[in-house]
Amino acid sequence: MAKQLYNPPSPLETRVLSKRFGLEGSETLDVYLANDGFKAFLKAKEMTPEAIIEEVKTSALRGRGGAGFPTGLKWSFVPRTSPKPRVLVVNADESEPGCCKDRLLIEYDPHQLIEGILIASLAVDAHVGYVYVRGEYRYLVEKMDRAIEEAYARGYLGDNVAGTGWKFDLHTHSGAGAYECGEETALLDSLEGKRGVPRMKPPFPAVAGAWGMPTLLNNVETFSAIPPIIRDGGAAFAALGTPKNGGTRLMCLSGHVNKPGVYEIPLGFPMMKAINELGGGMRNGKKLKAVVPGGSSCPLLKADECDIPMDYDTLAKVGSMLGAGGMVVLDEDTDMVKFALRIMRFYQHESCGWCIPCREGTTWLRKILQRFSDGHGRREDISLIGELSKNMLGRTFCALGDAAAMPTISIVEKFTEDFEKYLVAKEAVAV
Amino acid sequence: MAELVKLNIDGRDIEAEKGALLIEVARQNGIEVPAFCYHEDYTLQAACRMCLVEIEKTPKLQVGCTTPVAEGMVVRTDSDIVKKARKGTLEFLLTNHPLDCPVCDKGGECELQDMVFRYGAGESRFVERKHHVDEKQWSPVVYFDAPRCILCYRCVRACNEGMGVGALGVGNRGAVSEIIPNHDDHLECDECGACIDICPVGALTSGSYRYQTRPWEMEHVGTICTHCADGCKTTLGVRNDEIMRGNNRDRSGINDEFLCIKGRYAFDFTKHPERLQSPMLRTANGHEAISWSKALDIIATKFSTVKLAGGKFGVIGSNHTTNEENFFLAKFARQALETKNVDHHRTGDLATLFDALSGKNNALATSADLYNAKAVLVIGADLSQQHPFLAFQARANVRHHNGHIYAVTTGEVREDQQAVASVRVQKGGELAGVESLREKLKAEGDLVVVFGDAVQGDALRKLVAFGDSLGIPVKYVCLVDYSNSRGAFDMGVTPKDGGLSREEMLAAADLDVLWVVGANPLKNTQLVSKKAFVVVQDLFMTETAKQADIVLPAASAYEKSGTVTNVCGEVQKLAQAIKVMGPKTDLEIMGLIAKEMGLNLGIWLPEKVFAEIRKAVHGYDVSPAQLAVGPAATMPLNGRVAALPGAIQSSGDTLFTSGSLTRYSEILNSVMEAPGQLYRGKGQ
Amino acid sequence: MTFSPQLEQRFAKLLTRYPEGRTRSAVIPMLIYAQDEVGAVTRELIDEVAKRCKVTPVQVDEVVGYYSMLHRKPQGKFHVQVCTNISCLLVGGEELYEHAKKKLGVGHKETTADGQFSLEEVECMGACSWAPAVEINYDFHHHVTPEKLDQLIDGLRKAQ
Ligand SMILES: Cc1cc2nc3c(=O)[nH]c(=O)nc-3n(C[C@H](O)[C@H](O)[C@H](O)COP(=O)(O)O)c2cc1C
Ligand code: SF4
Ligand code: SF4
Ligand code: SF4
Ligand code: FES
Ligand code: FES
């Protein structure tokens, strides 16, 4: 019997990670086991750690948390033989505006995530892991707790995982409201009970992470992709996508489309096809104005820049990013001043405050954009917005400053006329 | 020898130690890289982004404060991009910074002001509203003005890492982030003011100094703190013969930037209204002011008469007057009064230590040794309470050199936080506690043993024997109280060669004269002799002064020059910060008494007396030139030292007390009730 | 401070989750779980969590100020969180929030006089593809329209 999903699946999807979504009881171990569950772990148990990592490299899987770093390479950085114990951390902080996919992976298929974590634990010889879940996802903490409990009860976690003698403990850890805690090192500080302020790198978490121990940290979706990769081979996964951009990913389509939803599509899927077919076209027959390709941190693309395949490298070529899969579609009626303001309000609210350019820059920009949107903009503000954003760009302690600057620069440069409209309106009133 | 790398900064070829921080390497080569959050003593933050530099082949600007230098690096600190970035950062900083330099305490000493002056922020393009928060008073010592704060986190680190207190934190998030005190709206801490001193701007200000004066209106006099035995340098800001503030911001003393509340703020006793202004004679109606000539005449006459009659003198010197004064006093007593009854309040068993170490070289630790030794063992003392600077040194050792601290004490101490092993013992059980650490200590490269008055006499000999048995270099610090206990001992203000001890003098029914120079022996004790003529030199009407026939008003350490010797045997120079009208220095008083008695004890100028000390006191042959630039380590007599009669007991002063001076320092009294007890736990 | 047996049990478990001597790690989960029961992060709660996690109160204070879900004042029994971030904004999130203000008669981070409802304009809550979204306490509601919000609120009111 099928279960109602938040949005109906589409025949255009390639469902690898989400293949169990919609099965009744998909969150239970029984259903998981009946549908290929733990085959990959048992296979991995017979492999050497090097072979597991090699397989992940072959899959061309890139981190799904935003930065798109090659996962296999990251795993190979963890000093497996360090005298300090290794720690696994799952980044389930999902807070990037536009993104809502990790939620589903935990809600519908927590055991796939657990299996992915277990395989990673074999690869880096770790025996404990934490799933850091944003505080707002309390129901997911509970779902994850239940899945973990079930896995312990049935011997898929604990001292003798799946009867192999492998020992692994897994825990959830709830955040309490902070976007910045999605940044991997801020997350580690938060996991240690501190303010979510990022850490200096180096040392990278792989070398000294949680409590100073070597730490492998990946996004929920990244870990969830591991069981299919090991089960069916890295090459098969890679083949689904484009070169260096392996596999499928969950794309969160939102905004002015007829059928918003989370869809699993292969890397390289055409952006226009995503809008027009997967998304059922523009709402109310409006024209496309812009696309946020991967979440609010990514520079926006104008309508005429959107005829591209969605993979990391192409997006980089057009000056944007695939981010964490949050694709937001904007129609011709969208007020880009208000849109820029809303983005800046977000980053200003979420800036941890640690470094000057981000703390003061987002605050200043927010104030200018607010004033602008209130109808008190000055012509010189338009260039000031761009300049101040560039004064943040690349100069902040962590990437949040960049995340605030990049979309803002793209908006003020690509949609200057939206800003000018405010001036015209004001100048007209002044006459 | 560390590996060297070659790099190029601003077109100059430079060689530096591999891995050294770029900012340091630049500075060592005279290239200024501006910084707010970077502080060489504390953990790196990379928060202010002021130190951005351009590194060839690196796409983004890099922070100089956390980037290690590497072979072949080509760095620009003066390119247009870098200059623009600095300007941009300053512009951001100023958006929420109030423009109140003209009234700000930091005006003239503000790093932000300097930076804006040097690197410019141009006309501000900021036309929005600033976020205002009212100034807060966190303690009598510490005030916080949030809008001025640039969030460099220096204060937080100074308190946490430097002081081991951890009283400051960061509250809120983002633009409204703010430094917070440990108790909602107030601080319970050491009240040391380190946070204030390290603040680059005027966000943290001191209760005693704020709005009083401006830096350029003061004269800055570097002298030695008069409170505990650690001998910190404090630079007193003086205006119109009034001390306005104390600090060690130029880090010129043995104490680097360290000072505790006493060194930084407790100079206020100098202007206490009860300060004695003229000599006083006891009459039937209590004490009455008399002239100096009358007082000197009475004293000289009495001293001469008693001496002629072969009467019994008791002379008690001070553990906070200068070496010169103590030397002169001892000489006065032995040569002129012909008495061996000379003593001072002894607070540590120096005699036994020196005797037990006889024949050894290099067995006394300097304050620098506490910072450099592989291990420090603290026995029977609450170091952070009683010797805040030594405790700071040990903490800095852990921070910078991964040194090991061991603590053997009767109760919890702050040192536990960092100690590799803490042993709790009953009083008297210290040696057993130390013994339990034997195997660990043996494995250390070298050791400094710091012990309090709990270890004296036989126990101390056993401790030295224990040290000998470890097979590693061991040095000792015998903890003593007050600014010149060690000097008083070295100058011979002791009942050696069969004199009466302090207790014996007070108990002698036939004592004819009791002469007390800068001490309060009758605080809790009765003077047994009813006939004794009592002369007291002091700043205040202490319990002892109240019983004196004649009281002479004395100058404090901040009102005179001379030398003092700290707990580690380091001799340092006092510099006179202010002049006083009524009182005279103890040296001058003694000189005048001698003159009045017609004695020739030499010229009573501190330099002349010190010249005598150089010849007469073992280990003090220190040239004035050397003293002018810093402390000189003394060496005790390298031979047998006879045991001394009398009790040895520390007065157990805390961070917030300073013997009899405590009650005359408003600042110490104002904060005392706040902490009640020293703040210890800084958590995980 | 005493808590319900369930919460006590949770705390006990939390304290064993982290490596030896790392009880500080339990601070944030403890605060948020306790807040649910106590209603707010009170001074007493801060001191209690500090004691249990072996940290200083200021270390807990630092955290309380940082995380936006931790609050020192009690919220309504039902905390209505309306997202106005980009995906919601595009499909009526702001209008929804304005509607909620009128409906409840309170503004951002305010509580109704009867203490039943509080309102907060929040950042993206991870429901962008099913926007506009509202979270009441920990329950998600998707594709929320003003009418649907009215029904939700009225329903909760009635259930009292
Ligand atoms: C401000 C900021 C917020 C982030 N938020 C998240 C997040 O919510 N979830 C996530 O998985 N990664 C997030 N990241 C990316 C992480 O830092 C990290 O790169 C990622 O979790 C690594 O996992 P991956 O390699 O599997 O993608 C964020 C990064 C930044 C700079
Ligand atoms: S860029 Fe700076 S202030 Fe912004 S979130 Fe990162 S560290 Fe915090
Ligand atoms: S102990 Fe008090 S005065 Fe000293 S640095 Fe800490 S907060 Fe400041
Ligand atoms: S109070 Fe001063 S030292 Fe502390 S963070 Fe602010 S500016 Fe820096
Ligand atoms: S000095 Fe380098 S970032 Fe502050
Ligand atoms: S933008 Fe509203 S839930 Fe993501």
Coordinates of C-alpha atoms in Angstrom, one line a residue, chain B residues 156 160 165-174 180-184 679 681-684, chain C residues 21-25 43 46 53-59 61-63 65-68 72:
Chain B
V156 CA 37.4 36.9 27.0
N160 CA 39.8 32.7 30.4
V165 CA 38.8 32.7 35.6
G166 CA 36.5 32.5 32.6
A167 CA 34.2 35.2 33.9
L168 CA 33.5 36.7 30.5
G169 CA 31.5 35.2 27.6
V170 CA 29.8 36.3 24.4
G171 CA 26.1 36.7 24.5
N172 CA 23.5 37.0 21.8
R173 CA 24.3 36.4 18.1
G174 CA 25.2 38.4 15.1
I180 CA 28.6 39.3 29.0
P181 CA 29.7 38.9 32.6
N182 CA 29.3 35.7 34.5
H183 CA 26.4 36.6 36.7
D184 CA 23.6 38.1 34.5
Y679 CA 36.1 32.4 41.5
G681 CA 35.8 26.9 38.1
K682 CA 36.0 27.8 34.5
G683 CA 34.2 24.7 33.3
Q684 CA 35.0 22.5 30.4
Chain C
G21 CA 34.5 14.2 30.3
R22 CA 32.5 15.9 27.5
T23 CA 29.3 16.5 29.3
R24 CA 29.3 20.1 28.0
S25 CA 28.0 18.6 24.8
R43 CA 17.9 31.5 35.5
I46 CA 20.6 27.8 33.4
C53 CA 26.8 19.4 32.5
K54 CA 29.8 20.6 34.7
V55 CA 30.2 24.0 33.0
T56 CA 29.9 27.5 34.4
P57 CA 26.6 29.4 34.2
V58 CA 28.2 31.9 31.8
Q59 CA 29.0 29.1 29.4
D61 CA 24.3 31.9 29.1
E62 CA 26.4 32.2 26.0
V63 CA 24.5 29.4 24.4
G65 CA 21.7 34.0 23.7
Y66 CA 23.0 32.4 20.6
Y67 CA 20.3 29.9 19.6
S68 CA 17.1 31.4 18.3
R72 CA 14.1 33.4 28.4

